[in-house]
PDB file of C-alpha atoms and ligand atoms in Angstrom:
ATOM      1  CA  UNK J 154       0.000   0.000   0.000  1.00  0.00           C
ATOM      2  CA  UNK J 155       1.567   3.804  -1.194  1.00  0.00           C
ATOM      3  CA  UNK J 156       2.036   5.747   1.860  1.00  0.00           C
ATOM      4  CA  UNK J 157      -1.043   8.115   0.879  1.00  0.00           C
ATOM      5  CA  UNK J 158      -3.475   5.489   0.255  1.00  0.00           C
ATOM      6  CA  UNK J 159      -2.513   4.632   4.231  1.00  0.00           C
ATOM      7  CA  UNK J 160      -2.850   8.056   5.371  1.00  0.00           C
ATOM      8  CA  UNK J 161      -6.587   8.300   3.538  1.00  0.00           C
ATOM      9  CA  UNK J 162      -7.450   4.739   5.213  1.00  0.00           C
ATOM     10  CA  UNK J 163      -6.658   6.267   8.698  1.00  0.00           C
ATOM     11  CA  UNK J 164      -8.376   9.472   8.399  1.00  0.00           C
ATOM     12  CA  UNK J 165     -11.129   7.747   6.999  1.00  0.00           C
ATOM     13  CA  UNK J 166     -10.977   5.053  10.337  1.00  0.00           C
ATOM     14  CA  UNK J 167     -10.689   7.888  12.440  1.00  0.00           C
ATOM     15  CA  UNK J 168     -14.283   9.364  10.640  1.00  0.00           C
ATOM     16  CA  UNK J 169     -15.663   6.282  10.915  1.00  0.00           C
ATOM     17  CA  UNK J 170     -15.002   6.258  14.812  1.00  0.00           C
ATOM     18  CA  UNK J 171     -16.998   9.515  15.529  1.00  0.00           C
ATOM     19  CA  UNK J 172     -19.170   9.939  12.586  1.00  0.00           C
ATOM     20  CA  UNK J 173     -22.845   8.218  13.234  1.00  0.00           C
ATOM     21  CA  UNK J 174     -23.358   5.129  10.946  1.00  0.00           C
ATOM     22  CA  UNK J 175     -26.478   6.847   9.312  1.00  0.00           C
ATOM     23  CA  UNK J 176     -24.738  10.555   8.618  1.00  0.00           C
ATOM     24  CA  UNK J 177     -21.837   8.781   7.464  1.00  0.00           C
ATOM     25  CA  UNK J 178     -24.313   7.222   4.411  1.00  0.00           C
ATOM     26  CA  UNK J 179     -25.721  10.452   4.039  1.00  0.00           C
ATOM     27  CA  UNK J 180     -22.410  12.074   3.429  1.00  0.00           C
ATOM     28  CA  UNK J 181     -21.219   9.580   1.235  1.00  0.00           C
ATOM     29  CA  UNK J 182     -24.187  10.015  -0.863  1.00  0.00           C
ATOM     30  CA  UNK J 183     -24.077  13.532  -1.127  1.00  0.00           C
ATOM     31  CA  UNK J 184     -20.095  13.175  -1.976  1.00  0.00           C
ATOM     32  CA  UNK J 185     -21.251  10.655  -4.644  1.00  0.00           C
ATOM     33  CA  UNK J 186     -23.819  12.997  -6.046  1.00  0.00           C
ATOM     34  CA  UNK J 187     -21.521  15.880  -6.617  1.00  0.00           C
ATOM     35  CA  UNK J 188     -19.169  13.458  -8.173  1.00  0.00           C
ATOM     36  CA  UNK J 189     -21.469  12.309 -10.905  1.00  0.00           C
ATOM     37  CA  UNK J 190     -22.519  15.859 -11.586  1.00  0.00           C
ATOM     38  CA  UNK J 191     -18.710  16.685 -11.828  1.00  0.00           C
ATOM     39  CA  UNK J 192     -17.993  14.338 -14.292  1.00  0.00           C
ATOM     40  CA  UNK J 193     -20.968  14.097 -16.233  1.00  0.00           C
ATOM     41  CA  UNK J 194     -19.906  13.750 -19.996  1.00  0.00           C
ATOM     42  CA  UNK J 195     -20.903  11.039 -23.001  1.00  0.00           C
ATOM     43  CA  UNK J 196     -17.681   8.584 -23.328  1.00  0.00           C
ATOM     44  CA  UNK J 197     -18.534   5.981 -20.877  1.00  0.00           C
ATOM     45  CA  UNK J 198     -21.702   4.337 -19.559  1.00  0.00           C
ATOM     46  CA  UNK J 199     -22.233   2.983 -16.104  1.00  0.00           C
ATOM     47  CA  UNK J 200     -25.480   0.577 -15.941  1.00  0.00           C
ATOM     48  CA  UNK J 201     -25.848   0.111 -12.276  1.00  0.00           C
ATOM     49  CA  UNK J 202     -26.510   3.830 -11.622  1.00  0.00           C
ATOM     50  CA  UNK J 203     -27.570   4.443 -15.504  1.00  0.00           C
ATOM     51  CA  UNK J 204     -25.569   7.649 -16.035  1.00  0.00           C
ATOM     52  CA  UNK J 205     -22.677   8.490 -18.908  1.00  0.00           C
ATOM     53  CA  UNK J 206     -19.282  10.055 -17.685  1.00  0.00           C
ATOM     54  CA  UNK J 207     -16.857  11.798 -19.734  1.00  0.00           C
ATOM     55  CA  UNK J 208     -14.390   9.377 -17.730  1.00  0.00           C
ATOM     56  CA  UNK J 209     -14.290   6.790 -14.348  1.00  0.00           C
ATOM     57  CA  UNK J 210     -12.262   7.741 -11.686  1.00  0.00           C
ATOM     58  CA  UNK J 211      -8.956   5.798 -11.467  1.00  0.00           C
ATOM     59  CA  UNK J 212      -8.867   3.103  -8.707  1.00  0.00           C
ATOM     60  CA  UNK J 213      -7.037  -0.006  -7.111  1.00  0.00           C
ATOM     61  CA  UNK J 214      -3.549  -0.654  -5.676  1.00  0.00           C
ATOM     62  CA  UNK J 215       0.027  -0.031  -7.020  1.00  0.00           C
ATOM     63  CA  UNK J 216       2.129  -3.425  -6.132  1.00  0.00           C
ATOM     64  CA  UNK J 217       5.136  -4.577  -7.524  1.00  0.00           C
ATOM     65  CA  UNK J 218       3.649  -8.284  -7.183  1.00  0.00           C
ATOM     66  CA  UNK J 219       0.648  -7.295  -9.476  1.00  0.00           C
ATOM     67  CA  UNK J 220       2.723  -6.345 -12.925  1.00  0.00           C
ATOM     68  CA  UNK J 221       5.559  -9.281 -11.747  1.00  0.00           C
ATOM     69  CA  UNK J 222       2.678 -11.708 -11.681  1.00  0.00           C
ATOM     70  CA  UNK J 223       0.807 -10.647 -14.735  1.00  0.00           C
ATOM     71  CA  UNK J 224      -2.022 -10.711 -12.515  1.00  0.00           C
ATOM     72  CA  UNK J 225      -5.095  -9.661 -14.225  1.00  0.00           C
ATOM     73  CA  UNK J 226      -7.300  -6.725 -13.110  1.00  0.00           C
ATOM     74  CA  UNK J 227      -5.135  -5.869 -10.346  1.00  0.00           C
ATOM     75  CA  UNK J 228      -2.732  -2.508 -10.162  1.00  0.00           C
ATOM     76  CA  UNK J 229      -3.631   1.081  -9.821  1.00  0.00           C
ATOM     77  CA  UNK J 230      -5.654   1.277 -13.117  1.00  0.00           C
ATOM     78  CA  UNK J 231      -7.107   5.035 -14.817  1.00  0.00           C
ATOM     79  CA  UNK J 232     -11.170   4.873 -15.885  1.00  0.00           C
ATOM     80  CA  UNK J 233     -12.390   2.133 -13.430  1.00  0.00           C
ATOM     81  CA  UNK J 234     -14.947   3.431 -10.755  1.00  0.00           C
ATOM     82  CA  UNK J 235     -17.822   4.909 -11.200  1.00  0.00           C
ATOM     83  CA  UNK J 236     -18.147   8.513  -9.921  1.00  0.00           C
ATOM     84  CA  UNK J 237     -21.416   8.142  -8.968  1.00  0.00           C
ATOM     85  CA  UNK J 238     -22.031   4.720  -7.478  1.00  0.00           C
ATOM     86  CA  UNK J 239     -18.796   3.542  -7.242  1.00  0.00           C
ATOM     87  CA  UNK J 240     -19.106   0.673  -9.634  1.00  0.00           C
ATOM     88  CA  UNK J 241     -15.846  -0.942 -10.751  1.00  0.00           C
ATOM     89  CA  UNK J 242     -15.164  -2.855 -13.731  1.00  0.00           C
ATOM     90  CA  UNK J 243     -15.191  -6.017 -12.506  1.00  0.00           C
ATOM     91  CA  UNK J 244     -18.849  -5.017 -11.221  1.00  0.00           C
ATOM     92  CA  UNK J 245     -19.707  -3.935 -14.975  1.00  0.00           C
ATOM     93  CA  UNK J 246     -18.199  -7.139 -16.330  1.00  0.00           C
ATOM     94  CA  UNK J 247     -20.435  -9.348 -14.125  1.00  0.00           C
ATOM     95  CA  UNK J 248     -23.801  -6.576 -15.578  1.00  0.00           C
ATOM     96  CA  UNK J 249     -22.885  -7.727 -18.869  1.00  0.00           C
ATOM     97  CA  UNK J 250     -22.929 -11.536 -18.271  1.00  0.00           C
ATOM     98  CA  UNK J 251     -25.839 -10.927 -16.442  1.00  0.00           C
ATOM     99  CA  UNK J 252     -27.783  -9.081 -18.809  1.00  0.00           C
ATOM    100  CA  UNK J 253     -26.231 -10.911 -22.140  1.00  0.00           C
ATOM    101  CA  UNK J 254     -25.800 -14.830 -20.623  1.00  0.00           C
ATOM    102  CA  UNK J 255     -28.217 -15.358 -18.190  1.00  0.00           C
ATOM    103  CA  UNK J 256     -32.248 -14.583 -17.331  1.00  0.00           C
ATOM    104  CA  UNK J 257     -31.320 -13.235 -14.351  1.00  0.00           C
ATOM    105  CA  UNK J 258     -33.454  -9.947 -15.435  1.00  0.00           C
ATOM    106  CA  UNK J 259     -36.472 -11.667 -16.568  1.00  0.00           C
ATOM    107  CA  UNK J 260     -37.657 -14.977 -14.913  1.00  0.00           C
ATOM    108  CA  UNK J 261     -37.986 -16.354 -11.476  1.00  0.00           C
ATOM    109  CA  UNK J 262     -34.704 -16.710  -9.817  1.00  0.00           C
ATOM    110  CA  UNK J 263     -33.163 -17.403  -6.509  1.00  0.00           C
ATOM    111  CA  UNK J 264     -30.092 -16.047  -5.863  1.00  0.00           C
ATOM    112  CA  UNK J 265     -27.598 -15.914  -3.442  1.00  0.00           C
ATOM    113  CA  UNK J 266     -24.949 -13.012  -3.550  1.00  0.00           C
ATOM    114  CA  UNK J 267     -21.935 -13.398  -1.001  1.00  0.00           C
ATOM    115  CA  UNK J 268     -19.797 -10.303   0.073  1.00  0.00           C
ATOM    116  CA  UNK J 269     -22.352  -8.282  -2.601  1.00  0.00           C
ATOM    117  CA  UNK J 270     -21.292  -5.595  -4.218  1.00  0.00           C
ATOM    118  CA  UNK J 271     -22.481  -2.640  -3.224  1.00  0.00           C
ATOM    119  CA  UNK J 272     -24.162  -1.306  -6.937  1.00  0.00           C
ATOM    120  CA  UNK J 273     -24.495  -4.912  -8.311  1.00  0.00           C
ATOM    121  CA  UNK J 274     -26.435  -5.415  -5.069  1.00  0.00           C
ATOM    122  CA  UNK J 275     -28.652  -2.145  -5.213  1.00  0.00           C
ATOM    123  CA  UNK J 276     -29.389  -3.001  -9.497  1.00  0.00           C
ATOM    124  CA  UNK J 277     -30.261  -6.859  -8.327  1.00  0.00           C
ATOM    125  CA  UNK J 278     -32.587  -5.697  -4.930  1.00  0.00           C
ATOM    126  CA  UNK J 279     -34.791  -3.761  -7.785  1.00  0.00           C
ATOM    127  CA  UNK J 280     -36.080  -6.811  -9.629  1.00  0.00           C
ATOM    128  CA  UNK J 281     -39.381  -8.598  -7.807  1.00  0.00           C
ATOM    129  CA  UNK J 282     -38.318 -11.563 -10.093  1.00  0.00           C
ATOM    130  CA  UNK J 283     -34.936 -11.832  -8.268  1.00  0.00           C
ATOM    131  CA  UNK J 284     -35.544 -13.557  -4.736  1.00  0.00           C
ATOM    132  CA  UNK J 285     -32.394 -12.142  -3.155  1.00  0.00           C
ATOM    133  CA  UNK J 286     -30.040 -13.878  -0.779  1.00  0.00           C
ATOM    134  CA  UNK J 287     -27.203 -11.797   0.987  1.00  0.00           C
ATOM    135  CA  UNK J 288     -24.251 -12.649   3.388  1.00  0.00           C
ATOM    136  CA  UNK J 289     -20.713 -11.954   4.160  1.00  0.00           C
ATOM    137  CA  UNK J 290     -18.716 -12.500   6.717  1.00  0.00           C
ATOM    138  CA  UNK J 291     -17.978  -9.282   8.971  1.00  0.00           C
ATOM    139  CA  UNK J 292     -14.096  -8.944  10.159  1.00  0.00           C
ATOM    140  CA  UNK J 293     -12.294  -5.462  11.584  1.00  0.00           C
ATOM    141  CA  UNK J 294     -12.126  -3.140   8.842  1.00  0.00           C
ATOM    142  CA  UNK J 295     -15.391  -4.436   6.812  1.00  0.00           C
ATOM    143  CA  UNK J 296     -17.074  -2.030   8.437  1.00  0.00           C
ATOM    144  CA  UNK J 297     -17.409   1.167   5.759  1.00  0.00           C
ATOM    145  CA  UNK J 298     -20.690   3.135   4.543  1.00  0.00           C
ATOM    146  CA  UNK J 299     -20.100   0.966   1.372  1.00  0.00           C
ATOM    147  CA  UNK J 300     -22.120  -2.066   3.321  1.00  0.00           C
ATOM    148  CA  UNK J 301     -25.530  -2.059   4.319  1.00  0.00           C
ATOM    149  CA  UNK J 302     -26.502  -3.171   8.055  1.00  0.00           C
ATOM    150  CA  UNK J 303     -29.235  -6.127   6.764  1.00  0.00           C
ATOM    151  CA  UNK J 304     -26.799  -8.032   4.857  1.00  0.00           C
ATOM    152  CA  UNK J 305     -26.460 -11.234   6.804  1.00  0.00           C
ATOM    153  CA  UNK J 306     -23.254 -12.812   8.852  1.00  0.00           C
ATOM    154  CA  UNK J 307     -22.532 -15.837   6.597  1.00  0.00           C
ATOM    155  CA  UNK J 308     -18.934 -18.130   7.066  1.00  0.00           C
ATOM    156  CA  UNK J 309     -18.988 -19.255   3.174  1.00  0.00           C
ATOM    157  CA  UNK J 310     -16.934 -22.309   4.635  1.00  0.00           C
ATOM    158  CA  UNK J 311     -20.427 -23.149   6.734  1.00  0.00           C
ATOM    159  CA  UNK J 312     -23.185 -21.832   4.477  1.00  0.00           C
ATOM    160  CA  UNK J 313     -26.458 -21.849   6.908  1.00  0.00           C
ATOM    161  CA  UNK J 314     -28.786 -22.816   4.105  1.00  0.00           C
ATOM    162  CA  UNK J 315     -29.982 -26.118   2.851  1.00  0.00           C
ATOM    163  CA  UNK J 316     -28.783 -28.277  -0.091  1.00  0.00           C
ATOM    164  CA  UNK J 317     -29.843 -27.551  -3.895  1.00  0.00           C
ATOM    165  CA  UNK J 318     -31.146 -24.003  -2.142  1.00  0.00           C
ATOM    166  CA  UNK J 319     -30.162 -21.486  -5.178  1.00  0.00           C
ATOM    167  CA  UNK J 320     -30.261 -21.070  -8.767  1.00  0.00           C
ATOM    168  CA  UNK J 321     -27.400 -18.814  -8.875  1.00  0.00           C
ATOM    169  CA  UNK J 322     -24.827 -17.595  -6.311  1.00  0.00           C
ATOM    170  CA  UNK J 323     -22.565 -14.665  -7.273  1.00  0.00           C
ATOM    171  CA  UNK J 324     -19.044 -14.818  -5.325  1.00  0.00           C
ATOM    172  CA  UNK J 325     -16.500 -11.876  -6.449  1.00  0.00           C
ATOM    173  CA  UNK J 326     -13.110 -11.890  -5.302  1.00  0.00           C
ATOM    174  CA  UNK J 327     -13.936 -13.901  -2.177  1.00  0.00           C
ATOM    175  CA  UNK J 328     -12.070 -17.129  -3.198  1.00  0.00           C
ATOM    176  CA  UNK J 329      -8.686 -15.456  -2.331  1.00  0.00           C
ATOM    177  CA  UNK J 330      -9.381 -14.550   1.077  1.00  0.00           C
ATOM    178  CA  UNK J 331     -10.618 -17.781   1.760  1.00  0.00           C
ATOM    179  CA  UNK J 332      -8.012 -20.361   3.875  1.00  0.00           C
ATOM    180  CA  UNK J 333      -9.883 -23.302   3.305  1.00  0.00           C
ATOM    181  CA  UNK J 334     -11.241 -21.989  -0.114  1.00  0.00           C
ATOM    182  CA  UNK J 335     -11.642 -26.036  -1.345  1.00  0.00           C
ATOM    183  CA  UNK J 336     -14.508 -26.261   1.344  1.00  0.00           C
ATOM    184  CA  UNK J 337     -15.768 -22.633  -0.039  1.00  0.00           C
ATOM    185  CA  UNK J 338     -16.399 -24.335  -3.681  1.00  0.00           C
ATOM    186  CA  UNK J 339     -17.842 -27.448  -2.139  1.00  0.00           C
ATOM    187  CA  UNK J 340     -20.234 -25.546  -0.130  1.00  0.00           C
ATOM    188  CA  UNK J 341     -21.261 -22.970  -3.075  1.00  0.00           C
ATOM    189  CA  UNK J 342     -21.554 -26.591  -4.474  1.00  0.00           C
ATOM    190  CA  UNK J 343     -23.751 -27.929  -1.852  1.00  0.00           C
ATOM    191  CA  UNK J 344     -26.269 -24.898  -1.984  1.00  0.00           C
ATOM    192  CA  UNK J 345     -26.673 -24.598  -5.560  1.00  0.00           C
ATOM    193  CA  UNK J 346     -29.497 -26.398  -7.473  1.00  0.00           C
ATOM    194  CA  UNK J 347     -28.475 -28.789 -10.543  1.00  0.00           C
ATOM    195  CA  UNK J 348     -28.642 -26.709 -13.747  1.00  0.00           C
ATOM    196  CA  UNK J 349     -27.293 -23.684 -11.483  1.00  0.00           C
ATOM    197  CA  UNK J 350     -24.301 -21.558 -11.844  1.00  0.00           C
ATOM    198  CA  UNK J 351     -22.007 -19.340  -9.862  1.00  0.00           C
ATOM    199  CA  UNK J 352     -20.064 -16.216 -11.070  1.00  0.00           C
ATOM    200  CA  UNK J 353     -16.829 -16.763  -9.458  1.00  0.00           C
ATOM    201  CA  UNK J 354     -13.939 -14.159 -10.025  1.00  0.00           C
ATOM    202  CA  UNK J 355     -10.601 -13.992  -8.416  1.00  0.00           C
ATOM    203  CA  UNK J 356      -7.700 -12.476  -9.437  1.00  0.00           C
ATOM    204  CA  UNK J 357      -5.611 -14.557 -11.791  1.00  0.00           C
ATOM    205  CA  UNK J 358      -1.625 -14.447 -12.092  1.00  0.00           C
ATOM    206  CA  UNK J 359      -1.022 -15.545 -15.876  1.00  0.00           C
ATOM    207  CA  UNK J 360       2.392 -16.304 -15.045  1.00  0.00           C
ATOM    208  CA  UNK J 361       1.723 -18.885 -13.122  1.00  0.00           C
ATOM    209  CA  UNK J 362       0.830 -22.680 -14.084  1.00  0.00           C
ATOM    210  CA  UNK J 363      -0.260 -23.190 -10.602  1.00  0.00           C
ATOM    211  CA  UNK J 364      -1.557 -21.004  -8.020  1.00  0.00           C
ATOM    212  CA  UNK J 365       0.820 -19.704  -5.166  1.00  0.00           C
ATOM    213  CA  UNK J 366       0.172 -20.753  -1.505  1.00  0.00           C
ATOM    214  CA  UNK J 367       2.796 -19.776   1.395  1.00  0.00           C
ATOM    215  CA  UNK J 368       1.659 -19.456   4.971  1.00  0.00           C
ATOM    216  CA  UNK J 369       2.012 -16.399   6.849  1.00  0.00           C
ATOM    217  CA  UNK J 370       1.058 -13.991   9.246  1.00  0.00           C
ATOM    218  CA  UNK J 371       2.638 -10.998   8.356  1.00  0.00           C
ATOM    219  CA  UNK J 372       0.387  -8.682   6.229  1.00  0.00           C
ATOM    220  CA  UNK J 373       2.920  -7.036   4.591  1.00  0.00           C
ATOM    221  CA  UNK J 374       4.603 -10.081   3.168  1.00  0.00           C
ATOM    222  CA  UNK J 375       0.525 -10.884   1.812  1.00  0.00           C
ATOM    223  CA  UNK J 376       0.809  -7.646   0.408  1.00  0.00           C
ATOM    224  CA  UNK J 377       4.177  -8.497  -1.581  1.00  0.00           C
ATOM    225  CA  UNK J 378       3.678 -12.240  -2.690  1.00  0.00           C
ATOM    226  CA  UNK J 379      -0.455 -12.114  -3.635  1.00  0.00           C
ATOM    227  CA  UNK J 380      -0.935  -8.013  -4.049  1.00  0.00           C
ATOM    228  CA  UNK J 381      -3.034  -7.521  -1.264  1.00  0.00           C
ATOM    229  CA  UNK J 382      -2.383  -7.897   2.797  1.00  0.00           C
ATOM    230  CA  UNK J 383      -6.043  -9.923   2.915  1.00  0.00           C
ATOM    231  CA  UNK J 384      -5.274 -12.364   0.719  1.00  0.00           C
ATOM    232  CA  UNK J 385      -4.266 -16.262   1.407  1.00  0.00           C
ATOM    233  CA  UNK J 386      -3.057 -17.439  -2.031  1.00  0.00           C
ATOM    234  CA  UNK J 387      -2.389 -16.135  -5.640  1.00  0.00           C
ATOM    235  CA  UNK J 388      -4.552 -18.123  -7.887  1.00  0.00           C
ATOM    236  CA  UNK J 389      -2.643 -19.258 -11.423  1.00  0.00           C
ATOM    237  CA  UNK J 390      -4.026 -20.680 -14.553  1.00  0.00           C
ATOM    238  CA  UNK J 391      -4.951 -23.741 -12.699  1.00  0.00           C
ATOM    239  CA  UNK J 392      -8.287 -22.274 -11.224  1.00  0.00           C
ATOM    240  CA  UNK J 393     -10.448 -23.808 -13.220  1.00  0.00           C
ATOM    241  CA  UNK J 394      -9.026 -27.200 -12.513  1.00  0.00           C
ATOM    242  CA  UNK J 395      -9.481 -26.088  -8.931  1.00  0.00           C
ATOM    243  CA  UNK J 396     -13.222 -25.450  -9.174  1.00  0.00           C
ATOM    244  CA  UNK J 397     -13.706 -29.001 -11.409  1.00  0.00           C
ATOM    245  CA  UNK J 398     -12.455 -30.439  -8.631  1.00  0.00           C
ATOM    246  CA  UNK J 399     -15.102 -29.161  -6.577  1.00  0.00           C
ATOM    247  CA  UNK J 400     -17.635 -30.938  -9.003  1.00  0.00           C
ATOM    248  CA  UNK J 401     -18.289 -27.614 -11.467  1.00  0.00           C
ATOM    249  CA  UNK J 402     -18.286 -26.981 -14.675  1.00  0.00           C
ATOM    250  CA  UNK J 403     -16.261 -24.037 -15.638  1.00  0.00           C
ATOM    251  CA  UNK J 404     -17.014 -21.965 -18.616  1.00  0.00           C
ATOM    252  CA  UNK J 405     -14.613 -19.457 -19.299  1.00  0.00           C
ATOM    253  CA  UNK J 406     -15.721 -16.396 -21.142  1.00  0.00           C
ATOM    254  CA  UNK J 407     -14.551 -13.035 -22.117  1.00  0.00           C
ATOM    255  CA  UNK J 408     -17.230 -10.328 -23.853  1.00  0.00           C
ATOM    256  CA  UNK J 409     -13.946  -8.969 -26.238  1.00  0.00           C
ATOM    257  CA  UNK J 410     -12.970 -12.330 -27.624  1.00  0.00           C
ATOM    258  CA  UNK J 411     -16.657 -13.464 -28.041  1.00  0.00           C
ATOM    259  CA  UNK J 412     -17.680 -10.125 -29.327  1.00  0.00           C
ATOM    260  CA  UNK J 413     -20.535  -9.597 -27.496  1.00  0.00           C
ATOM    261  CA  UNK J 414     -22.957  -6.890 -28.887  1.00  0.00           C
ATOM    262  CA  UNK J 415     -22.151  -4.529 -26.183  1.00  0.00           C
ATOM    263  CA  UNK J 416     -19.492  -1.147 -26.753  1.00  0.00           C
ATOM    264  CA  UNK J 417     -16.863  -2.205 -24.256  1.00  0.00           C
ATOM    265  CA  UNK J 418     -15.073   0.986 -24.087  1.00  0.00           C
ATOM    266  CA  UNK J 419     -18.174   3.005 -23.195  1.00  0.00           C
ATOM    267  CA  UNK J 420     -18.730   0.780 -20.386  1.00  0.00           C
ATOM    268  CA  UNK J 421     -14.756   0.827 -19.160  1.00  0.00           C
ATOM    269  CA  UNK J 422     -14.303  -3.070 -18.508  1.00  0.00           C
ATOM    270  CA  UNK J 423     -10.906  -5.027 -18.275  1.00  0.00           C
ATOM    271  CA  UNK J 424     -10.843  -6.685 -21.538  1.00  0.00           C
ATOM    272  CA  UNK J 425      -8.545  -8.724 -20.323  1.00  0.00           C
ATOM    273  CA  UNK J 426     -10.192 -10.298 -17.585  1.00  0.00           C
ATOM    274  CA  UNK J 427     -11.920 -13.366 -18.150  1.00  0.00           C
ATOM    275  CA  UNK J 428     -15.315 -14.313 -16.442  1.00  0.00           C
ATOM    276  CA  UNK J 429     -15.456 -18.037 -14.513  1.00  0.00           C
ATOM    277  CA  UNK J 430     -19.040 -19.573 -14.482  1.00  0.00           C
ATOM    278  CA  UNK J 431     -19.330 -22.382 -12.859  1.00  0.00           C
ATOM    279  CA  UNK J 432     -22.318 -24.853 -13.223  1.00  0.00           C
ATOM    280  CA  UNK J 433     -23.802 -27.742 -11.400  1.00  0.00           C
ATOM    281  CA  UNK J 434     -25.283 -30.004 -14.303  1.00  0.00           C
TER     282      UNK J 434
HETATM  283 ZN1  LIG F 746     -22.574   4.122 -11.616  1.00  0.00          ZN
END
């Protein structure tokens, strides 16, 4: 983490220390509101909050790890979030499967969304088709504006619902903070229905064959080996295999090689980052 990225996490800490949970939202919002007005313009499209942008604002992390890896859709990247809602590109990547691959908009669906997103959450809550499932597990510094206080504690190790529960399950960039992440798949497993599927993103280091594992403690040395001081493991090219292995089938897509009808640029996705579906048949 840059120096000034630590200095804005402890100011905002300090904020969050004094500042009432329900002023705090109100403050973000009206920060968020201002920023969308700021940057209003026609080169790029943001569905969840259904406003155009003459740009996104830059976001994510500057690590050495992340460019050494080839790790895909990490790094400090210009024109990723959202000004107004905060919506990344990873959560615009997932709108587009969702609104070009799946019925998810249309028909009768149960779905289950772990550590939700805060705008993919908000778009998904909207749809009386969509009975919606939330959960993530709350640890020290979870605890921003960003989350809302009715999602529900859930260990994704220990799902609390029943088998064949869900006819989709959405899981972003969970996997990696997982320990035990095999017993994560085989519960996401478990829960789903046959003929479901799971969106399933981590980050993926193209330079490796195989994913990286090395115990430790130390949060900095996370920081420098997987490109984040939260994260267990650096997944390689074998996560796929990983997630067969839990009994899925993977499908591996990406909207720029497929050339799905969609303008990319105007909605400021990673081409480069692949989507990982993974069905129960
Ligand atoms: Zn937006």
């Amino acid at each position: 983490m840059k120096a000034s990225d630590r200095i804005v996490k402890s100011i905002k800490s300090i904020l969050k220390s004094f500042v009432p949970y329900n002023l705090g939202v109100k403050i973000r919002g009206g920060w968020q509101k201002f920023m969308g007005f700021y940057y209003r313009g026609n080169n790029v499209y943001c569905p969840y909050c259904g406003q155009s942008f003459k740009r996104m604002l830059p976001g994510g992390m500057e690590y050495k790890v992340i460019e050494e890896r080839d790790i895909v859709g990490g790094g400090y990247r210009d024109n990723i979030v959202c000004p107004r809602c905060y919506s990344t590109d990873r959560d615009r990547l997932i709108y587009l499967y969702l609104n070009h691959k799946t019925s998810v908009f249309s028909q009768p669906i149960k779905l289950l969304h772990i550590a939700p997103e805060g705008p993919v959450r908000a778009l998904l809550r909207k749809y009386n088709n969509i009975e919606y499932y939330t959960g993530d597990k709350f640890t020290e510094g979870y605890n921003d504006y960003y989350y809302d206080r009715d999602i529900i504690q859930m260990d994704i190790t220990d799902i609390q619902y029943e088998d064949e529960s869900f006819d989709a399950i959405i899981c972003n960039h969970v996997l990696e903070h997982i320990l035990n992440d095999r017993l994560a798949m085989s519960e996401i497993y478990r829960v789903m229905k046959p003929g479901g599927w799971a969106v399933l993103q981590v980050p993926i280091a193209r330079s490796l064959e195989k994913g990286l594992e090395i115990e430790t403690k130390s949060n900095k040395e996370r920081e420098d080996l997987f490109g984040q001081f939260d994260h267990v493991r650096l997944y390689g090219l074998d996560y796929p295999k990983r997630l067969e292995q839990a009994g899925f089938k993977v499908n591996i897509l990406n909207p720029a090689r497929e050339q799905w009808p969609f303008d990319l640029k105007k909605y400021a996705i990673n081409e480069e980052e692949n989507l990982y579906v993974a069905q129960k048949l």
